[in-house]
Coordinates of C-alpha atoms and ligand atoms in Angstrom, one line a residue:
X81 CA 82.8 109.4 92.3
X82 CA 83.7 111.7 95.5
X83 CA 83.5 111.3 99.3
X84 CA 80.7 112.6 100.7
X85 CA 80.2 114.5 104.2
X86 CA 80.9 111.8 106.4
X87 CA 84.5 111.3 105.5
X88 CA 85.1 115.2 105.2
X89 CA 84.4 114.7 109.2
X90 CA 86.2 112.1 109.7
X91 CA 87.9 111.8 113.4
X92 CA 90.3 109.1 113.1
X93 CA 90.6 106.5 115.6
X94 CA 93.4 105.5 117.2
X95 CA 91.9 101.3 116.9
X96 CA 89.8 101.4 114.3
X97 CA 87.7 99.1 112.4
X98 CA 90.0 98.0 109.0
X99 CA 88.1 95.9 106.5
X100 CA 91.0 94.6 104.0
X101 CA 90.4 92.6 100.4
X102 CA 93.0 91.2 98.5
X103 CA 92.4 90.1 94.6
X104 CA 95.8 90.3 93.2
X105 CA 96.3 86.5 91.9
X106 CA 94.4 83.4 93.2
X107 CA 93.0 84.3 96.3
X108 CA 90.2 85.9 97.1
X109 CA 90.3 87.6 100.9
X110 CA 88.8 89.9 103.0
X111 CA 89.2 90.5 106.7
X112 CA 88.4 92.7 109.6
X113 CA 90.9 94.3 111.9
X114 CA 90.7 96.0 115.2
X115 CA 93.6 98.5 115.6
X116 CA 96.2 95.9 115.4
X117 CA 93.8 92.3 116.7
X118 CA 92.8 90.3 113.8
X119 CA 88.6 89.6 114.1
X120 CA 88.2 87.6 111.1
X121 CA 90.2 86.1 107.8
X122 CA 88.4 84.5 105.0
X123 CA 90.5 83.1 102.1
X124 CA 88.7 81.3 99.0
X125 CA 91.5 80.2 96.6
X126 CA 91.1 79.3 93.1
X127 CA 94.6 77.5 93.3
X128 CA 93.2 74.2 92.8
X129 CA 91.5 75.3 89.5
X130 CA 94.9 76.6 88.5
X131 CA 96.7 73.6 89.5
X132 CA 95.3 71.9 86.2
X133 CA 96.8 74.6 84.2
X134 CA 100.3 74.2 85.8
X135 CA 100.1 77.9 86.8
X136 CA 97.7 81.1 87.4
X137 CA 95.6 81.5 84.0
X138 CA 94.7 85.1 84.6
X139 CA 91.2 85.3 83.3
X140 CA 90.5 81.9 85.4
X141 CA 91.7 84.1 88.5
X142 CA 89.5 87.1 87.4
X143 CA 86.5 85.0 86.9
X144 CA 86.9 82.8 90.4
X145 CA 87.5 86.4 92.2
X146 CA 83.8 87.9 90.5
X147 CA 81.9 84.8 92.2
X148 CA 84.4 84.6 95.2
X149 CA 84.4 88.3 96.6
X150 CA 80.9 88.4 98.0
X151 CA 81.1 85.5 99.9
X152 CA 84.5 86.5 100.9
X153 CA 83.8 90.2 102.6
X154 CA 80.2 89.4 103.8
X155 CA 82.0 86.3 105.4
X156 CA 84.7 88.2 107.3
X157 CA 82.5 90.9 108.4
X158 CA 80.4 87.8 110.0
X159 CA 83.2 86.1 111.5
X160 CA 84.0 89.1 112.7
X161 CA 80.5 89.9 114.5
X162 CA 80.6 93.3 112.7
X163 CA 78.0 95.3 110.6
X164 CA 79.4 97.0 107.4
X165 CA 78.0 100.2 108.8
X166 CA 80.3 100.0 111.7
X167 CA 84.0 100.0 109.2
X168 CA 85.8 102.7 109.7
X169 CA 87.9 102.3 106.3
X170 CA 88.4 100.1 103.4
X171 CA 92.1 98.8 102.9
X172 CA 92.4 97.0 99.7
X173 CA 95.8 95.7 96.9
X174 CA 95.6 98.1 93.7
X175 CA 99.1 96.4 93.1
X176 CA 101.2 95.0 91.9
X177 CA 99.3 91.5 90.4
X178 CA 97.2 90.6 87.6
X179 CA 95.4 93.6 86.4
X180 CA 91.8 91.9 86.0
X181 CA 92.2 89.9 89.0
X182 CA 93.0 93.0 90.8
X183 CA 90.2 95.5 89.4
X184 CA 87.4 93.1 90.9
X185 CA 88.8 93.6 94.3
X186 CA 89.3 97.2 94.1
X187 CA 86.2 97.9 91.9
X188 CA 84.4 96.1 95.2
X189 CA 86.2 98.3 98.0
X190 CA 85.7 101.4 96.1
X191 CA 81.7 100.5 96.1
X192 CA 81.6 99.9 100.0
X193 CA 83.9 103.2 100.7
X194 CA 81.6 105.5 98.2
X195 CA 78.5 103.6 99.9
X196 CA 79.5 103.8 103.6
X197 CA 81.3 107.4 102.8
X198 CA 84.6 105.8 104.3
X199 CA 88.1 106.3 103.7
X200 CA 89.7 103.9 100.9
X201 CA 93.2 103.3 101.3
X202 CA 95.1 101.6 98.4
X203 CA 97.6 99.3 99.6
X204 CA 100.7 98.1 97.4
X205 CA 100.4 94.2 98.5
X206 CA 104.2 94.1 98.9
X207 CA 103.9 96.5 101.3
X208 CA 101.0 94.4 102.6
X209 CA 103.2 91.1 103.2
X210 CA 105.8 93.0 105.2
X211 CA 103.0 94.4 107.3
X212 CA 101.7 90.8 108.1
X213 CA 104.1 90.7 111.0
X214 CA 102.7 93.8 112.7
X215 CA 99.4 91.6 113.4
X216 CA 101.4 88.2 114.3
X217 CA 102.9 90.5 116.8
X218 CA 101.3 93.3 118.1
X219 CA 103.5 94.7 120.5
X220 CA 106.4 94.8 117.2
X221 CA 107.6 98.3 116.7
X222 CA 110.2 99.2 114.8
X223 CA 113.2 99.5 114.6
X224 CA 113.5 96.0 113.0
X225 CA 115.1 94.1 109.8
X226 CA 112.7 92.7 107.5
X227 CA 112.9 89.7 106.0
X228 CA 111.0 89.3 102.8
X229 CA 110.8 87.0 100.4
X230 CA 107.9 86.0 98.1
X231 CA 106.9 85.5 94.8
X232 CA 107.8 88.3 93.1
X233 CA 110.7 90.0 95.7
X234 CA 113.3 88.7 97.9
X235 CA 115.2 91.6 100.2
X236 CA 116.7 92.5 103.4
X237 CA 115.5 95.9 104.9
X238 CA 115.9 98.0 107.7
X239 CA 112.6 99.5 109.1
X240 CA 112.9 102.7 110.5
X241 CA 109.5 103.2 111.1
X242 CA 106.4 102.1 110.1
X243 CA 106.3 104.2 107.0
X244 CA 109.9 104.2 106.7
X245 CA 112.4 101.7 105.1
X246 CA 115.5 101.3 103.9
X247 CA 116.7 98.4 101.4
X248 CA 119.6 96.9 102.6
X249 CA 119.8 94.1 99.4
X250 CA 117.1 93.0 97.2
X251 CA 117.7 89.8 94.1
X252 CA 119.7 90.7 91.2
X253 CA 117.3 88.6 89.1
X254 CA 114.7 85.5 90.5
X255 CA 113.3 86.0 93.7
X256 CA 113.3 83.0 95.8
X257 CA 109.3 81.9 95.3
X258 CA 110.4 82.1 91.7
X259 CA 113.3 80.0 92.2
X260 CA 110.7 77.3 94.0
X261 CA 108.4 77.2 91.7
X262 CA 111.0 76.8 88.6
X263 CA 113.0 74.1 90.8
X264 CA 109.4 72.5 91.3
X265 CA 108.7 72.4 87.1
X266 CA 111.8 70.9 86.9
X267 CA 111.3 68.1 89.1
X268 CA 108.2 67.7 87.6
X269 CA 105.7 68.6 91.0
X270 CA 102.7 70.3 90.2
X271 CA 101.6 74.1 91.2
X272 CA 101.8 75.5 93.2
X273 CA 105.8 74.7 93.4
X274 CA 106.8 75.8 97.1
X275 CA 104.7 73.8 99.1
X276 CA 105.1 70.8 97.1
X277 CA 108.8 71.3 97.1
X278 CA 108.6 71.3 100.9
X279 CA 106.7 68.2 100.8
X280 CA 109.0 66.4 98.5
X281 CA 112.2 67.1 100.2
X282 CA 111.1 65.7 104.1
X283 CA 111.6 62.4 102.0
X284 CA 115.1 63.3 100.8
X285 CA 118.8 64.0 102.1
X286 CA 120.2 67.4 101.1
X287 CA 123.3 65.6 99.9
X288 CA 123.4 67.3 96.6
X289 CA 125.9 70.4 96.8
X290 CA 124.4 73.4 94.4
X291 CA 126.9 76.5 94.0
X292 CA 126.8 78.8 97.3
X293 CA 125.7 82.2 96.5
X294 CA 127.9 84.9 95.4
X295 CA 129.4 87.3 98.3
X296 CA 130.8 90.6 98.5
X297 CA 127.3 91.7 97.1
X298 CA 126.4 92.8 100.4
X299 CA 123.0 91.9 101.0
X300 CA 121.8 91.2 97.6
X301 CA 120.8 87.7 95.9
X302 CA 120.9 85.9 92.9
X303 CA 118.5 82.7 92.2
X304 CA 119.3 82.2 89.2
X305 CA 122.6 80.6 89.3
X306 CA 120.9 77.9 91.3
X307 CA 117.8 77.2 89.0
X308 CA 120.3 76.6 86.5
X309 CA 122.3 74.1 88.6
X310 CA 119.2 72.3 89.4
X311 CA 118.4 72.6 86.0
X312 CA 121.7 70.9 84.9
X313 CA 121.9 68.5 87.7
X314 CA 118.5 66.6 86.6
X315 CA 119.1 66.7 82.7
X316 CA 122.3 65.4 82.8
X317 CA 121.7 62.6 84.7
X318 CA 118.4 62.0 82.5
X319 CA 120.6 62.2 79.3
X320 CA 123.2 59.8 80.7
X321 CA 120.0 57.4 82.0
X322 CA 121.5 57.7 85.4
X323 CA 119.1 57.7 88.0
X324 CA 119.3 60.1 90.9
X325 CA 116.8 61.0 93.7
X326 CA 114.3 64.0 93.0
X327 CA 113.7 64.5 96.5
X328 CA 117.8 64.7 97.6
X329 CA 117.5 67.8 94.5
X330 CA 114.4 69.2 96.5
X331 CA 115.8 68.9 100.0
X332 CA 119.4 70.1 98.4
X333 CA 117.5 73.2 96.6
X334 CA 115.6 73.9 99.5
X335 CA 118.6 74.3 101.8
X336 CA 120.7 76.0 99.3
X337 CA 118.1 78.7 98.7
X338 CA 117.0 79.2 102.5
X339 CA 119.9 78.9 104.2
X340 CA 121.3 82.3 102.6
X341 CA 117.9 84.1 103.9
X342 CA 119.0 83.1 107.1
X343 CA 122.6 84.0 106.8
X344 CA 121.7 87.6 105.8
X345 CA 118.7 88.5 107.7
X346 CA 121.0 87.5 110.7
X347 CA 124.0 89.7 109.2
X348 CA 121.9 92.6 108.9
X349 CA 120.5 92.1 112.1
X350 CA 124.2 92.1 113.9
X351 CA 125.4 95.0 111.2
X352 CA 122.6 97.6 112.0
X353 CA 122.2 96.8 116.0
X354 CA 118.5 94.9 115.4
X355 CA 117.3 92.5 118.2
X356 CA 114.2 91.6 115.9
X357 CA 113.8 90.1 112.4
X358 CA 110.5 90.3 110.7
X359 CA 109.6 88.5 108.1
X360 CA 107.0 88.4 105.5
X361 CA 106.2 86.7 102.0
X362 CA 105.3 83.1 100.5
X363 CA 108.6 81.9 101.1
X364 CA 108.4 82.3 104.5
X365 CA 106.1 79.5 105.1
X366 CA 108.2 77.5 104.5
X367 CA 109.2 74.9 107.4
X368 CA 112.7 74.2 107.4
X369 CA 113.1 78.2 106.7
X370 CA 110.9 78.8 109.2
X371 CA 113.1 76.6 111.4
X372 CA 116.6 77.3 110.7
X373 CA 115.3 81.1 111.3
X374 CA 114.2 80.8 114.6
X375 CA 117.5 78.9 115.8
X376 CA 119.8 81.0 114.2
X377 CA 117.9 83.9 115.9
X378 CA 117.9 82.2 119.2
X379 CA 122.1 81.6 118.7
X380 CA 122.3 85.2 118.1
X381 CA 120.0 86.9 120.7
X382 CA 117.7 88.2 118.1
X383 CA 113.8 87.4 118.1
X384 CA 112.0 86.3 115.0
X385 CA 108.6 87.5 114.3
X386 CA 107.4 85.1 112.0
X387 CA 103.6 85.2 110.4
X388 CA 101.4 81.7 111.1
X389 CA 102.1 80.0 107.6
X390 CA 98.6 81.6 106.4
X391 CA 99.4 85.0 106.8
X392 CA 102.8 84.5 105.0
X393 CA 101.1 83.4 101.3
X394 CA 98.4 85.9 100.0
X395 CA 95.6 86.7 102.8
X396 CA 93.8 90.0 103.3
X397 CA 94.4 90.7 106.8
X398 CA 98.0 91.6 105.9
X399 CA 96.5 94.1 103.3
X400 CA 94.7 95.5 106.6
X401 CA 97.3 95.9 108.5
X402 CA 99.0 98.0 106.2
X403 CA 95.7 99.9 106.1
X404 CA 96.5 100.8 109.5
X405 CA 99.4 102.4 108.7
X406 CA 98.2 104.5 106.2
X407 CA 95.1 105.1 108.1
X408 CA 97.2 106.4 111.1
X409 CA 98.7 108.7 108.4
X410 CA 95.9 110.0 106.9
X411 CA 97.0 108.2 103.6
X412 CA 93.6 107.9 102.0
X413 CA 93.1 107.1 98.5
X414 CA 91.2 109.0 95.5
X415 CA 87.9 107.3 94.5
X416 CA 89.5 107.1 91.0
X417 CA 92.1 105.2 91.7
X418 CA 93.0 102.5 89.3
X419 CA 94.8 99.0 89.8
X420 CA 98.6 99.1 88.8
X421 CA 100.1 95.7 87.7
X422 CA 103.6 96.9 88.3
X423 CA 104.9 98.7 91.6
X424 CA 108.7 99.0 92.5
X425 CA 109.9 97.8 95.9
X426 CA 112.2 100.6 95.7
X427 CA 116.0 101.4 95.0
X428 CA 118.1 100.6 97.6
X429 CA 118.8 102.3 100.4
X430 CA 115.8 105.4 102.3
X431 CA 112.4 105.2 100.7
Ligands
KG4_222 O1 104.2 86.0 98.7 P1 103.5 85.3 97.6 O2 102.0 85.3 97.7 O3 103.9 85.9 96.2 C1 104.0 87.2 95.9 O4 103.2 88.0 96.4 O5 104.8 87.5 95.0 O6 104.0 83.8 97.6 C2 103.9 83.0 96.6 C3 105.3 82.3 96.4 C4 105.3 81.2 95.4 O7 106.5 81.4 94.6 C5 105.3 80.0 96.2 O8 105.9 78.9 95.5 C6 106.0 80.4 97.4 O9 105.6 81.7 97.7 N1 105.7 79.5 98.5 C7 106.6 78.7 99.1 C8 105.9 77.9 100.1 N2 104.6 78.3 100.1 C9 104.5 79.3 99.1 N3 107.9 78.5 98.9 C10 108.5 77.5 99.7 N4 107.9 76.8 100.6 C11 106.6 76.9 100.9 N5 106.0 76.2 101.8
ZN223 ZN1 101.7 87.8 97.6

């Protein structure tokens, strides 16, 4: 499959029209981007499926994408009062995420590029949750300290430029959505674990004191350490029959593994001269992280670009943003590329 003559003229734009798709786990989601104004984001999620699973079943995922991804680009392009023949490129995740959920997304943007003879760019969906702030504010440019922490990653870094990072820290083993959503098994709360972590501990008192979090590690984490202590907490009180309160462990976990974002992101901030923090990821939809951010940003002078809750969990207008980038670069993909289940954030320090 090769471009044909339309994309061997291609003039880029300097605001052009970005369809993105994201397929990586349970969400299916297109959207349509103008330069850096969102037009339109549809999200169809097969979470709910999952939920009776306890977890993402990957062939479930890759199944719900198939019927899901039709609806799911026509619809954005709709919202978005655009024809297909109008996109300028195709920004879609080839990784990292569940290979068959992820080949159904990119099998599907690779079909609209070769048909419309339009660039494909192939966007690692890390990359694609750290770009989410660029569309929550448009007027962001670096430099700025990100702040990211999802599923799969939790790190500090300093954004040169758009296409240029450094990482400051990054976890030593769980990342914090990990830590959530183990915390959450634990206490017995279905999946998805964040959310319903969140929702458990506005009932609770964070009155339960969990090991701080090592220092001297610079910016780096460790969420294990606390899993286990939450761990240990609730089965030796169920072994002893002593009761204790599952929401003071949830609003007590919560704390314990936000507060230590906060700390750093604000560290880094002071250490490296940043006025703006930037952050990105599941985690960061989080309320009370959400919250202690912006105040400890205020107290410092620093401003917090923080994603609308929607655009911090998976969505594809993040995965279009980051097509910007690329597209600005001339960073198009090969029509053979393949989906990648594993990517690297990167060692620390210049990428
Ligand atoms: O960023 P994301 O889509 O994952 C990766 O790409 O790796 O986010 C999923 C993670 C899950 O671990 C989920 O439990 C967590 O983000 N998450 C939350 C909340 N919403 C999602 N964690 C805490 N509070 C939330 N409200
Ligand atoms: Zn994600």
């Amino acid at each position: 499959m090769q471009y044909g003559a339309r994309f061997a003229a291609i003039q880029r734009k300097k605001d052009p029209l970005i369809l993105g798709i994201e397929s990586s786990c349970d969400e299916t989601s297109a959207a349509v981007i103008r330069g850096r104004v969102l037009l339109s984001n549809v999200i169809l999620s097969s979470a709910a499926e999952q939920a009776k699973y306890g977890g993402v079943v990957p062939e479930i995922a890759s199944r719900a994408h198939t019927d899901a991804i039709d609806a799911a680009v026509y619809g954005a392009l709709e919202q978005a009062k655009i024809r297909k023949e109008e996109l300028d490129a195709v920004a879609v995740t080839y990784g990292a995420g569940l290979l068959g959920a992820l080949l159904v997304g990119l099998s599907f943007a690779k079909s609209f590029a070769y048909a419309l003879d339009i660039p494909l760019i192939a966007v690692d969906h890390i990359r694609g949750h750290m770009a989410a702030a660029y569309l929550a504010d448009p007027a962001l440019e670096p430099p700025f300290i990100t702040l990211l922490a999802s599923g799969g990653h939790t790190a500090i870094l300093y954004t040169k430029s758009f296409t240029e990072f450094s990482i400051l820290g990054s976890t030593r083993d769980d990342a914090a959505g990990e830590a959530f959503d183990k915390a959450a098994r634990v206490l017995s709360l279905p999946y998805p674990g964040g959310p319903n972590i969140e929702r458990l501990a506005r009932e609770g008192t964070p009155n339960v004191t969990f090991p701080k979090m090592f220092k001297g590690g610079g910016y780096d984490f460790s969420y294990s350490g606390l899993k286990t202590a939450v761990i240990n907490y609730c089965h030796t009180r169920e072994q002893k029959g002593e009761a204790y309160s599952r929401a003071d462990v949830a609003a007590s976990f919560q704390c314990a593994a936000c507060d230590v974002l906060v700390e750093r992101a604000v560290a880094a901030c002071k250490e490296y001269g940043c006025k703006v923090v930037a952050a990105g990821g599941g985690v960061v939809a989080n309320g009370y992280l959400r919250e202690q951010l912006l105040s400890a940003c205020a107290q410092n002078g620093i401003r917090a670009v923080l994603p609308e809750k929607k655009f911090c969990t998976d969505n594809a207008a993040m995965i279009a943003a980051e097509g910007l980038i690329r597209y600005a670069a001339g960073d198009f993909a090969d029509l053979s590329v393949n989906a990648c289940a594993h990517i690297p954030l990167g060692k620390k320090g210049k990428q």
